[in-house]
Amino acid sequence: NNKIINKMTSTYQNISEVVQNSENDNETSNLIEGVPEKKAAIDEWMRETSTAPPPEIITTEKWIMGIGYMAAMGVCGLVLVALGSTLGDLADNVGLSPTNLGSVFIARGFGAVLGAISSAKIYVWFAGNHVMSAALGFIFVLLLIMPYIRTSLDLHVCFLFLGLATAITDTGCQIMTRKLHGKSAGPWLGANTVAFG
């Protein structure tokens, strides 16, 4: 930005000199026709840019919050991978084969749809960081009790709530990243997606 402003200032000074010289020299007036209008346009541009706010500097707090949102997205991705890799053990706990227990992913998907739909209102009604903290805590509790579940119905309910909590966290990370970084959120939103896996 400073290079542009310096270049425009230099151009402005050059045009000012040409205008002053042309007023004294009638022979060159035909060569610089329209220069006063250009000078006025440059004057206006200089006034606008001199009052423009400085470019946004990302503070330490924004960096920490942004990395925290990426970590929360990473948790959601790890939960999804972990569920698939432990399905055999969970099936053994309830006395079914992994193929017969595959319907837990339908329950998780239904919970994820509910979480995505409800997130829009939840993040308006409550403080976003508190909602995400509660959802991550709920995921933690669900993952702790999951190995101790012994019935298929309970496991389906647990997967439903796991889908709900991960969707609320996932959606919240994107919403809160956009709130935190505003117009410069693009790279951070992409980093969230990469962190999810």
PDB file of C-alpha atoms in Angstrom:
ATOM      1  CA  ASN A   1       0.000   0.000   0.000  1.00  0.00           C
ATOM      2  CA  ASN A   2       2.822   2.405   0.798  1.00  0.00           C
ATOM      3  CA  LYS A   3       4.435   1.761  -2.588  1.00  0.00           C
ATOM      4  CA  ILE A   4       1.157   2.560  -4.326  1.00  0.00           C
ATOM      5  CA  ILE A   5       0.666   5.726  -2.304  1.00  0.00           C
ATOM      6  CA  ASN A   6       4.266   6.837  -3.002  1.00  0.00           C
ATOM      7  CA  LYS A   7       3.832   6.155  -6.721  1.00  0.00           C
ATOM      8  CA  MET A   8       0.526   8.068  -6.818  1.00  0.00           C
ATOM      9  CA  THR A   9       2.075  10.950  -4.874  1.00  0.00           C
ATOM     10  CA  SER A  10       4.934  11.096  -7.358  1.00  0.00           C
ATOM     11  CA  THR A  11       2.479  11.021 -10.272  1.00  0.00           C
ATOM     12  CA  TYR A  12       0.417  13.723  -8.604  1.00  0.00           C
ATOM     13  CA  GLN A  13       3.496  15.956  -8.231  1.00  0.00           C
ATOM     14  CA  ASN A  14       4.445  15.394 -11.873  1.00  0.00           C
ATOM     15  CA  ILE A  15       0.953  16.322 -13.045  1.00  0.00           C
ATOM     16  CA  SER A  16       0.969  19.414 -10.806  1.00  0.00           C
ATOM     17  CA  GLU A  17       4.238  20.557 -12.385  1.00  0.00           C
ATOM     18  CA  VAL A  18       2.850  19.979 -15.904  1.00  0.00           C
ATOM     19  CA  VAL A  19      -0.299  21.953 -15.083  1.00  0.00           C
ATOM     20  CA  GLN A  20       1.708  24.858 -13.645  1.00  0.00           C
ATOM     21  CA  ASN A  21       4.061  24.884 -16.639  1.00  0.00           C
ATOM     22  CA  SER A  22       1.171  24.671 -19.084  1.00  0.00           C
ATOM     23  CA  GLU A  23      -0.497  27.685 -17.555  1.00  0.00           C
ATOM     24  CA  ASN A  24       2.672  29.653 -18.307  1.00  0.00           C
ATOM     25  CA  ASP A  25       3.239  28.155 -21.755  1.00  0.00           C
ATOM     26  CA  ASN A  26       0.367  28.368 -24.251  1.00  0.00           C
ATOM     27  CA  GLU A  27       2.235  26.258 -26.850  1.00  0.00           C
ATOM     28  CA  THR A  28       2.001  23.077 -24.743  1.00  0.00           C
ATOM     29  CA  SER A  29      -1.571  23.619 -23.598  1.00  0.00           C
ATOM     30  CA  ASN A  30      -2.911  21.475 -26.434  1.00  0.00           C
ATOM     31  CA  LEU A  31      -0.651  18.555 -25.387  1.00  0.00           C
ATOM     32  CA  ILE A  32      -1.977  18.387 -21.850  1.00  0.00           C
ATOM     33  CA  GLU A  33      -5.666  18.937 -22.486  1.00  0.00           C
ATOM     34  CA  GLY A  34      -7.751  17.349 -19.717  1.00  0.00           C
ATOM     35  CA  VAL A  35      -4.935  17.412 -17.142  1.00  0.00           C
ATOM     36  CA  PRO A  36      -6.834  19.606 -14.634  1.00  0.00           C
ATOM     37  CA  GLU A  37      -9.616  16.973 -14.540  1.00  0.00           C
ATOM     38  CA  LYS A  38      -7.039  14.249 -13.918  1.00  0.00           C
ATOM     39  CA  LYS A  39      -5.438  16.379 -11.229  1.00  0.00           C
ATOM     40  CA  ALA A  40      -8.838  16.795  -9.538  1.00  0.00           C
ATOM     41  CA  ALA A  41      -9.432  13.035  -9.688  1.00  0.00           C
ATOM     42  CA  ILE A  42      -6.018  12.358  -8.173  1.00  0.00           C
ATOM     43  CA  ASP A  43      -6.656  14.958  -5.447  1.00  0.00           C
ATOM     44  CA  GLU A  44      -9.899  13.164  -4.573  1.00  0.00           C
ATOM     45  CA  TRP A  45      -8.152   9.787  -4.525  1.00  0.00           C
ATOM     46  CA  MET A  46      -5.421  11.140  -2.267  1.00  0.00           C
ATOM     47  CA  ARG A  47      -8.014  12.463   0.188  1.00  0.00           C
ATOM     48  CA  GLU A  48      -9.814   9.102   0.265  1.00  0.00           C
ATOM     49  CA  THR A  49      -6.670   7.015   0.755  1.00  0.00           C
ATOM     50  CA  SER A  50      -5.236   9.267   3.405  1.00  0.00           C
ATOM     51  CA  THR A  51      -8.350   8.714   5.548  1.00  0.00           C
ATOM     52  CA  ALA A  52      -8.621   4.985   4.825  1.00  0.00           C
ATOM     53  CA  PRO A  53      -8.123   2.724   7.855  1.00  0.00           C
ATOM     54  CA  PRO A  54      -4.806   0.890   8.008  1.00  0.00           C
ATOM     55  CA  PRO A  55      -4.773  -2.756   6.946  1.00  0.00           C
ATOM     56  CA  GLU A  56      -5.981  -5.147   9.633  1.00  0.00           C
ATOM     57  CA  ILE A  57      -3.260  -6.646  11.779  1.00  0.00           C
ATOM     58  CA  ILE A  58      -3.976 -10.089  13.182  1.00  0.00           C
ATOM     59  CA  THR A  59      -3.481  -9.892  16.931  1.00  0.00           C
ATOM     60  CA  THR A  60      -2.141 -12.655  19.150  1.00  0.00           C
ATOM     61  CA  GLU A  61      -5.645 -13.230  20.486  1.00  0.00           C
ATOM     62  CA  LYS A  62      -6.963 -13.781  16.961  1.00  0.00           C
ATOM     63  CA  TRP A  63      -4.143 -16.217  16.230  1.00  0.00           C
ATOM     64  CA  ILE A  64      -4.864 -18.195  19.392  1.00  0.00           C
ATOM     65  CA  MET A  65      -8.613 -18.257  18.762  1.00  0.00           C
ATOM     66  CA  GLY A  66      -8.103 -19.224  15.119  1.00  0.00           C
ATOM     67  CA  ILE A  67      -5.805 -22.096  16.091  1.00  0.00           C
ATOM     68  CA  GLY A  68      -8.331 -23.151  18.745  1.00  0.00           C
ATOM     69  CA  TYR A  69     -11.080 -23.326  16.121  1.00  0.00           C
ATOM     70  CA  MET A  70      -8.805 -25.403  13.888  1.00  0.00           C
ATOM     71  CA  ALA A  71      -8.125 -27.758  16.806  1.00  0.00           C
ATOM     72  CA  ALA A  72     -11.860 -28.138  17.443  1.00  0.00           C
ATOM     73  CA  MET A  73     -12.363 -29.013  13.775  1.00  0.00           C
ATOM     74  CA  GLY A  74      -9.536 -31.526  14.109  1.00  0.00           C
ATOM     75  CA  VAL A  75     -11.374 -33.153  17.023  1.00  0.00           C
ATOM     76  CA  CYS A  76     -14.476 -33.546  14.836  1.00  0.00           C
ATOM     77  CA  GLY A  77     -12.396 -35.202  12.123  1.00  0.00           C
ATOM     78  CA  LEU A  78     -10.675 -37.524  14.606  1.00  0.00           C
ATOM     79  CA  VAL A  79     -14.017 -38.560  16.080  1.00  0.00           C
ATOM     80  CA  LEU A  80     -15.277 -39.592  12.663  1.00  0.00           C
ATOM     81  CA  VAL A  81     -12.125 -41.603  11.911  1.00  0.00           C
ATOM     82  CA  ALA A  82     -12.043 -43.172  15.379  1.00  0.00           C
ATOM     83  CA  LEU A  83     -15.637 -44.355  15.116  1.00  0.00           C
ATOM     84  CA  GLY A  84     -14.942 -46.181  11.888  1.00  0.00           C
ATOM     85  CA  SER A  85     -11.789 -47.822  13.196  1.00  0.00           C
ATOM     86  CA  THR A  86     -13.388 -49.017  16.462  1.00  0.00           C
ATOM     87  CA  LEU A  87     -16.648 -50.270  14.973  1.00  0.00           C
ATOM     88  CA  GLY A  88     -15.499 -53.908  15.314  1.00  0.00           C
ATOM     89  CA  ASP A  89     -14.857 -53.518  19.044  1.00  0.00           C
ATOM     90  CA  LEU A  90     -18.131 -51.667  19.589  1.00  0.00           C
ATOM     91  CA  ALA A  91     -19.974 -54.421  17.694  1.00  0.00           C
ATOM     92  CA  ASP A  92     -18.374 -57.078  19.901  1.00  0.00           C
ATOM     93  CA  ASN A  93     -19.555 -55.173  23.001  1.00  0.00           C
ATOM     94  CA  VAL A  94     -23.197 -55.350  21.888  1.00  0.00           C
ATOM     95  CA  GLY A  95     -22.959 -58.879  20.454  1.00  0.00           C
ATOM     96  CA  LEU A  96     -23.390 -58.011  16.761  1.00  0.00           C
ATOM     97  CA  SER A  97     -21.200 -58.144  13.697  1.00  0.00           C
ATOM     98  CA  PRO A  98     -19.772 -54.857  12.392  1.00  0.00           C
ATOM     99  CA  THR A  99     -21.932 -55.234   9.273  1.00  0.00           C
ATOM    100  CA  ASN A 100     -25.115 -55.498  11.345  1.00  0.00           C
ATOM    101  CA  LEU A 101     -24.075 -52.500  13.415  1.00  0.00           C
ATOM    102  CA  GLY A 102     -23.430 -50.247  10.409  1.00  0.00           C
ATOM    103  CA  SER A 103     -26.769 -48.526  11.001  1.00  0.00           C
ATOM    104  CA  VAL A 104     -25.146 -46.501  13.795  1.00  0.00           C
ATOM    105  CA  PHE A 105     -23.706 -44.306  11.041  1.00  0.00           C
ATOM    106  CA  ILE A 106     -27.239 -43.561   9.846  1.00  0.00           C
ATOM    107  CA  ALA A 107     -28.076 -42.489  13.408  1.00  0.00           C
ATOM    108  CA  ARG A 108     -24.925 -40.343  13.459  1.00  0.00           C
ATOM    109  CA  GLY A 109     -25.874 -38.796  10.119  1.00  0.00           C
ATOM    110  CA  PHE A 110     -29.363 -37.984  11.390  1.00  0.00           C
ATOM    111  CA  GLY A 111     -27.808 -36.335  14.458  1.00  0.00           C
ATOM    112  CA  ALA A 112     -25.456 -34.365  12.208  1.00  0.00           C
ATOM    113  CA  VAL A 113     -28.388 -33.052  10.162  1.00  0.00           C
ATOM    114  CA  LEU A 114     -30.194 -32.009  13.343  1.00  0.00           C
ATOM    115  CA  GLY A 115     -27.031 -30.345  14.624  1.00  0.00           C
ATOM    116  CA  ALA A 116     -26.461 -28.428  11.404  1.00  0.00           C
ATOM    117  CA  ILE A 117     -30.065 -27.221  11.300  1.00  0.00           C
ATOM    118  CA  SER A 118     -30.133 -26.192  14.968  1.00  0.00           C
ATOM    119  CA  SER A 119     -26.708 -24.508  14.889  1.00  0.00           C
ATOM    120  CA  ALA A 120     -28.008 -21.400  13.157  1.00  0.00           C
ATOM    121  CA  LYS A 121     -30.307 -20.612  16.074  1.00  0.00           C
ATOM    122  CA  ILE A 122     -28.062 -21.918  18.856  1.00  0.00           C
ATOM    123  CA  TYR A 123     -25.211 -19.591  17.868  1.00  0.00           C
ATOM    124  CA  VAL A 124     -27.604 -16.632  17.810  1.00  0.00           C
ATOM    125  CA  TRP A 125     -29.117 -17.378  21.212  1.00  0.00           C
ATOM    126  CA  PHE A 126     -25.919 -18.225  23.106  1.00  0.00           C
ATOM    127  CA  ALA A 127     -22.272 -17.150  23.117  1.00  0.00           C
ATOM    128  CA  GLY A 128     -20.546 -19.119  20.370  1.00  0.00           C
ATOM    129  CA  ASN A 129     -17.422 -20.099  22.287  1.00  0.00           C
ATOM    130  CA  HIS A 130     -19.531 -21.397  25.177  1.00  0.00           C
ATOM    131  CA  VAL A 131     -21.666 -23.466  22.806  1.00  0.00           C
ATOM    132  CA  MET A 132     -18.571 -25.000  21.220  1.00  0.00           C
ATOM    133  CA  SER A 133     -17.025 -25.707  24.618  1.00  0.00           C
ATOM    134  CA  ALA A 134     -20.200 -27.442  25.771  1.00  0.00           C
ATOM    135  CA  ALA A 135     -20.419 -29.462  22.542  1.00  0.00           C
ATOM    136  CA  LEU A 136     -16.762 -30.533  22.809  1.00  0.00           C
ATOM    137  CA  GLY A 137     -17.306 -31.508  26.454  1.00  0.00           C
ATOM    138  CA  PHE A 138     -20.353 -33.530  25.434  1.00  0.00           C
ATOM    139  CA  ILE A 139     -18.306 -35.296  22.730  1.00  0.00           C
ATOM    140  CA  PHE A 140     -15.686 -36.117  25.367  1.00  0.00           C
ATOM    141  CA  VAL A 141     -18.292 -37.650  27.686  1.00  0.00           C
ATOM    142  CA  LEU A 142     -19.893 -39.645  24.864  1.00  0.00           C
ATOM    143  CA  LEU A 143     -16.544 -41.047  23.793  1.00  0.00           C
ATOM    144  CA  LEU A 144     -15.764 -42.000  27.404  1.00  0.00           C
ATOM    145  CA  ILE A 145     -18.993 -43.968  27.890  1.00  0.00           C
ATOM    146  CA  MET A 146     -19.109 -45.549  24.434  1.00  0.00           C
ATOM    147  CA  PRO A 147     -16.834 -48.545  25.258  1.00  0.00           C
ATOM    148  CA  TYR A 148     -19.129 -49.447  28.159  1.00  0.00           C
ATOM    149  CA  ILE A 149     -22.356 -49.554  26.126  1.00  0.00           C
ATOM    150  CA  ARG A 150     -23.781 -53.075  25.888  1.00  0.00           C
ATOM    151  CA  THR A 151     -26.993 -52.652  23.861  1.00  0.00           C
ATOM    152  CA  SER A 152     -27.471 -51.764  20.220  1.00  0.00           C
ATOM    153  CA  LEU A 153     -30.182 -49.193  21.014  1.00  0.00           C
ATOM    154  CA  ASP A 154     -27.949 -47.334  23.472  1.00  0.00           C
ATOM    155  CA  LEU A 155     -25.131 -47.309  20.943  1.00  0.00           C
ATOM    156  CA  HIS A 156     -27.458 -45.883  18.286  1.00  0.00           C
ATOM    157  CA  VAL A 157     -28.574 -43.138  20.686  1.00  0.00           C
ATOM    158  CA  CYS A 158     -24.939 -42.389  21.565  1.00  0.00           C
ATOM    159  CA  PHE A 159     -24.045 -42.110  17.856  1.00  0.00           C
ATOM    160  CA  LEU A 160     -27.044 -39.829  17.275  1.00  0.00           C
ATOM    161  CA  PHE A 161     -25.870 -37.451  20.006  1.00  0.00           C
ATOM    162  CA  LEU A 162     -22.297 -37.703  18.770  1.00  0.00           C
ATOM    163  CA  GLY A 163     -23.455 -36.601  15.311  1.00  0.00           C
ATOM    164  CA  LEU A 164     -25.408 -33.745  16.872  1.00  0.00           C
ATOM    165  CA  ALA A 165     -22.460 -32.523  18.958  1.00  0.00           C
ATOM    166  CA  THR A 166     -19.888 -32.791  16.165  1.00  0.00           C
ATOM    167  CA  ALA A 167     -22.159 -30.918  13.744  1.00  0.00           C
ATOM    168  CA  ILE A 168     -22.716 -28.144  16.270  1.00  0.00           C
ATOM    169  CA  THR A 169     -18.958 -27.908  16.823  1.00  0.00           C
ATOM    170  CA  ASP A 170     -18.153 -28.068  13.105  1.00  0.00           C
ATOM    171  CA  THR A 171     -20.678 -25.409  12.153  1.00  0.00           C
ATOM    172  CA  GLY A 172     -19.703 -23.274  15.125  1.00  0.00           C
ATOM    173  CA  CYS A 173     -16.032 -23.319  14.170  1.00  0.00           C
ATOM    174  CA  GLN A 174     -16.884 -21.879  10.772  1.00  0.00           C
ATOM    175  CA  ILE A 175     -19.330 -19.310  12.182  1.00  0.00           C
ATOM    176  CA  MET A 176     -16.940 -18.154  14.903  1.00  0.00           C
ATOM    177  CA  THR A 177     -13.977 -18.028  12.512  1.00  0.00           C
ATOM    178  CA  ARG A 178     -15.982 -15.756  10.221  1.00  0.00           C
ATOM    179  CA  LYS A 179     -16.955 -13.541  13.163  1.00  0.00           C
ATOM    180  CA  LEU A 180     -13.386 -13.383  14.431  1.00  0.00           C
ATOM    181  CA  HIS A 181     -11.591 -12.613  11.164  1.00  0.00           C
ATOM    182  CA  GLY A 182     -14.311 -10.844   9.160  1.00  0.00           C
ATOM    183  CA  LYS A 183     -13.343 -10.239   5.545  1.00  0.00           C
ATOM    184  CA  SER A 184      -9.952 -11.885   5.994  1.00  0.00           C
ATOM    185  CA  ALA A 185     -11.473 -15.182   7.177  1.00  0.00           C
ATOM    186  CA  GLY A 186     -10.979 -17.037   3.880  1.00  0.00           C
ATOM    187  CA  PRO A 187      -7.610 -18.669   4.653  1.00  0.00           C
ATOM    188  CA  TRP A 188      -8.722 -19.477   8.190  1.00  0.00           C
ATOM    189  CA  LEU A 189     -11.905 -21.176   6.952  1.00  0.00           C
ATOM    190  CA  GLY A 190      -9.786 -23.224   4.579  1.00  0.00           C
ATOM    191  CA  ALA A 191      -7.423 -24.139   7.424  1.00  0.00           C
ATOM    192  CA  ASN A 192     -10.422 -25.335   9.455  1.00  0.00           C
ATOM    193  CA  THR A 193     -11.416 -27.645   6.615  1.00  0.00           C
ATOM    194  CA  VAL A 194      -7.859 -28.982   6.322  1.00  0.00           C
ATOM    195  CA  ALA A 195      -7.751 -29.565  10.094  1.00  0.00           C
ATOM    196  CA  PHE A 196     -10.955 -31.618   9.848  1.00  0.00           C
ATOM    197  CA  GLY A 197      -9.043 -33.972   7.600  1.00  0.00           C
TER     198      GLY A 197
END
